[in-house]
PDB file of C-alpha atoms in Angstrom:
ATOM      1  CA  MET O   1       0.143   0.017   0.006  1.00  0.00           C
ATOM      2  CA  LEU O   2       1.411   3.386  -0.850  1.00  0.00           C
ATOM      3  CA  SER O   3       0.720   6.583   1.535  1.00  0.00           C
ATOM      4  CA  ILE O   4      -0.801   9.730  -0.955  1.00  0.00           C
ATOM      5  CA  LYS O   5       2.980  10.920  -1.119  1.00  0.00           C
ATOM      6  CA  GLN O   6       4.461   7.712  -2.418  1.00  0.00           C
ATOM      7  CA  PHE O   7       1.258   7.616  -4.877  1.00  0.00           C
ATOM      8  CA  CYS O   8       1.856  11.072  -6.371  1.00  0.00           C
ATOM      9  CA  GLU O   9       5.771  10.483  -6.786  1.00  0.00           C
ATOM     10  CA  GLN O  10       4.963   7.209  -8.762  1.00  0.00           C
ATOM     11  CA  LEU O  11       2.395   8.744 -11.205  1.00  0.00           C
ATOM     12  CA  GLY O  12       4.452  12.252 -11.430  1.00  0.00           C
ATOM     13  CA  VAL O  13       1.278  13.972 -10.234  1.00  0.00           C
ATOM     14  CA  SER O  14       0.682  16.824  -6.959  1.00  0.00           C
ATOM     15  CA  ARG O  15      -1.631  15.782  -4.437  1.00  0.00           C
ATOM     16  CA  THR O  16      -4.167  18.395  -5.820  1.00  0.00           C
ATOM     17  CA  THR O  17      -4.527  16.332  -8.510  1.00  0.00           C
ATOM     18  CA  VAL O  18      -5.138  13.443  -6.716  1.00  0.00           C
ATOM     19  CA  LEU O  19      -7.654  15.045  -4.629  1.00  0.00           C
ATOM     20  CA  TYR O  20      -9.520  16.674  -7.340  1.00  0.00           C
ATOM     21  CA  TYR O  21     -10.007  13.086  -9.423  1.00  0.00           C
ATOM     22  CA  GLU O  22     -11.089  11.674  -5.780  1.00  0.00           C
ATOM     23  CA  ARG O  23     -13.943  14.798  -5.782  1.00  0.00           C
ATOM     24  CA  GLN O  24     -14.891  13.979  -9.242  1.00  0.00           C
ATOM     25  CA  GLY O  25     -15.641  10.257  -7.908  1.00  0.00           C
ATOM     26  CA  LEU O  26     -12.984   8.874 -10.578  1.00  0.00           C
ATOM     27  CA  ILE O  27     -10.433   7.288  -8.380  1.00  0.00           C
ATOM     28  CA  THR O  28     -11.110   6.362  -4.485  1.00  0.00           C
ATOM     29  CA  SER O  29      -8.176   5.271  -1.858  1.00  0.00           C
ATOM     30  CA  ALA O  30      -8.303   1.450  -0.990  1.00  0.00           C
ATOM     31  CA  ASN O  31      -8.103   2.251   2.754  1.00  0.00           C
ATOM     32  CA  ARG O  32      -7.553   4.739   5.341  1.00  0.00           C
ATOM     33  CA  THR O  33      -4.904   4.208   8.348  1.00  0.00           C
ATOM     34  CA  SER O  34      -6.284   4.706  11.769  1.00  0.00           C
ATOM     35  CA  SER O  35      -5.375   8.117  11.731  1.00  0.00           C
ATOM     36  CA  GLY O  36      -7.218   8.699   8.479  1.00  0.00           C
ATOM     37  CA  TYR O  37      -4.204   9.019   5.691  1.00  0.00           C
ATOM     38  CA  ARG O  38      -5.467   7.780   2.469  1.00  0.00           C
ATOM     39  CA  MET O  39      -3.689   4.707   1.252  1.00  0.00           C
ATOM     40  CA  TYR O  40      -3.458   3.588  -2.337  1.00  0.00           C
ATOM     41  CA  GLY O  41      -3.286   0.021  -3.991  1.00  0.00           C
ATOM     42  CA  GLU O  42      -1.975  -1.258  -7.056  1.00  0.00           C
ATOM     43  CA  ASP O  43      -5.519  -1.182  -8.741  1.00  0.00           C
ATOM     44  CA  GLU O  44      -5.769   2.676  -7.802  1.00  0.00           C
ATOM     45  CA  LEU O  45      -2.549   3.142  -9.923  1.00  0.00           C
ATOM     46  CA  GLU O  46      -3.661   1.363 -12.433  1.00  0.00           C
ATOM     47  CA  ARG O  47      -6.704   3.382 -12.677  1.00  0.00           C
ATOM     48  CA  PHE O  48      -5.205   6.617 -12.202  1.00  0.00           C
ATOM     49  CA  ARG O  49      -2.764   6.037 -15.056  1.00  0.00           C
ATOM     50  CA  ALA O  50      -5.671   5.370 -17.262  1.00  0.00           C
ATOM     51  CA  ILE O  51      -7.481   8.402 -16.453  1.00  0.00           C
ATOM     52  CA  LEU O  52      -4.179  10.345 -16.900  1.00  0.00           C
ATOM     53  CA  ALA O  53      -3.961   8.874 -20.667  1.00  0.00           C
ATOM     54  CA  TYR O  54      -7.717   9.659 -21.088  1.00  0.00           C
ATOM     55  CA  ARG O  55      -6.724  13.836 -20.000  1.00  0.00           C
ATOM     56  CA  SER O  56      -3.930  13.387 -22.462  1.00  0.00           C
ATOM     57  CA  TYR O  57      -6.135  12.225 -25.189  1.00  0.00           C
ATOM     58  CA  GLY O  58      -8.407  15.341 -24.305  1.00  0.00           C
ATOM     59  CA  ILE O  59     -11.306  13.489 -22.854  1.00  0.00           C
ATOM     60  CA  PRO O  60     -13.332  15.592 -20.753  1.00  0.00           C
ATOM     61  CA  VAL O  61     -13.352  14.468 -17.103  1.00  0.00           C
ATOM     62  CA  SER O  62     -17.352  14.285 -17.367  1.00  0.00           C
ATOM     63  CA  GLU O  63     -16.879  11.512 -19.928  1.00  0.00           C
ATOM     64  CA  ILE O  64     -13.982   9.897 -18.339  1.00  0.00           C
ATOM     65  CA  ALA O  65     -16.043   8.418 -15.481  1.00  0.00           C
ATOM     66  CA  SER O  66     -17.882   5.800 -18.061  1.00  0.00           C
ATOM     67  CA  LEU O  67     -14.525   5.138 -19.607  1.00  0.00           C
ATOM     68  CA  VAL O  68     -13.224   3.393 -16.668  1.00  0.00           C
ATOM     69  CA  GLN O  69     -16.323   1.815 -15.645  1.00  0.00           C
ATOM     70  CA  GLN O  70     -17.865   0.629 -18.905  1.00  0.00           C
ATOM     71  CA  SER O  71     -15.754  -0.997 -21.682  1.00  0.00           C
ATOM     72  CA  LYS O  72     -18.430  -1.066 -23.928  1.00  0.00           C
ATOM     73  CA  ASP O  73     -18.491   2.850 -24.215  1.00  0.00           C
ATOM     74  CA  ARG O  74     -15.064   3.132 -24.326  1.00  0.00           C
ATOM     75  CA  ASP O  75     -14.335   2.699 -27.972  1.00  0.00           C
ATOM     76  CA  ALA O  76     -17.418   4.995 -29.173  1.00  0.00           C
ATOM     77  CA  ILE O  77     -16.196   7.620 -26.704  1.00  0.00           C
ATOM     78  CA  LEU O  78     -12.781   7.247 -27.583  1.00  0.00           C
ATOM     79  CA  ARG O  79     -13.528   7.081 -31.572  1.00  0.00           C
ATOM     80  CA  LYS O  80     -15.640  10.220 -31.030  1.00  0.00           C
ATOM     81  CA  GLN O  81     -12.945  12.105 -29.317  1.00  0.00           C
ATOM     82  CA  PHE O  82     -10.231  10.977 -31.812  1.00  0.00           C
ATOM     83  CA  THR O  83     -12.359  11.867 -34.822  1.00  0.00           C
ATOM     84  CA  SER O  84     -13.077  15.718 -32.924  1.00  0.00           C
ATOM     85  CA  LEU O  85      -9.336  16.076 -32.935  1.00  0.00           C
ATOM     86  CA  ASP O  86      -8.729  14.762 -36.974  1.00  0.00           C
ATOM     87  CA  LEU O  87     -11.361  17.862 -37.507  1.00  0.00           C
ATOM     88  CA  GLU O  88      -9.404  20.256 -35.272  1.00  0.00           C
ATOM     89  CA  ILE O  89      -6.203  19.090 -37.139  1.00  0.00           C
ATOM     90  CA  GLN O  90      -7.618  19.323 -40.497  1.00  0.00           C
ATOM     91  CA  LYS O  91      -8.871  22.969 -39.648  1.00  0.00           C
ATOM     92  CA  LEU O  92      -5.666  24.144 -38.168  1.00  0.00           C
ATOM     93  CA  ARG O  93      -3.611  22.815 -41.486  1.00  0.00           C
ATOM     94  CA  GLN O  94      -6.147  24.714 -43.562  1.00  0.00           C
ATOM     95  CA  GLN O  95      -5.212  27.828 -41.929  1.00  0.00           C
TER      96      GLN O  95
END
């Protein structure tokens, strides 16, 4: 199990970023210590890596929840995002 500091160091993100995604309901700590400190495991690491990947593709936070929860909508949402990015690239090239 990792403390929030160790979790952030492994992912290369700030504590504020992790807490933001917790408030959005995209990630939760696996456990809490008796003094209330958050503890994270491998599942949370993988989930957060997926969240960071989706954000790097430009997927809005509001759509990431469905991506990490359901695999059948994932392909449609990603295709929609890539199509949108392709259109934007084409517009920029025309300019």
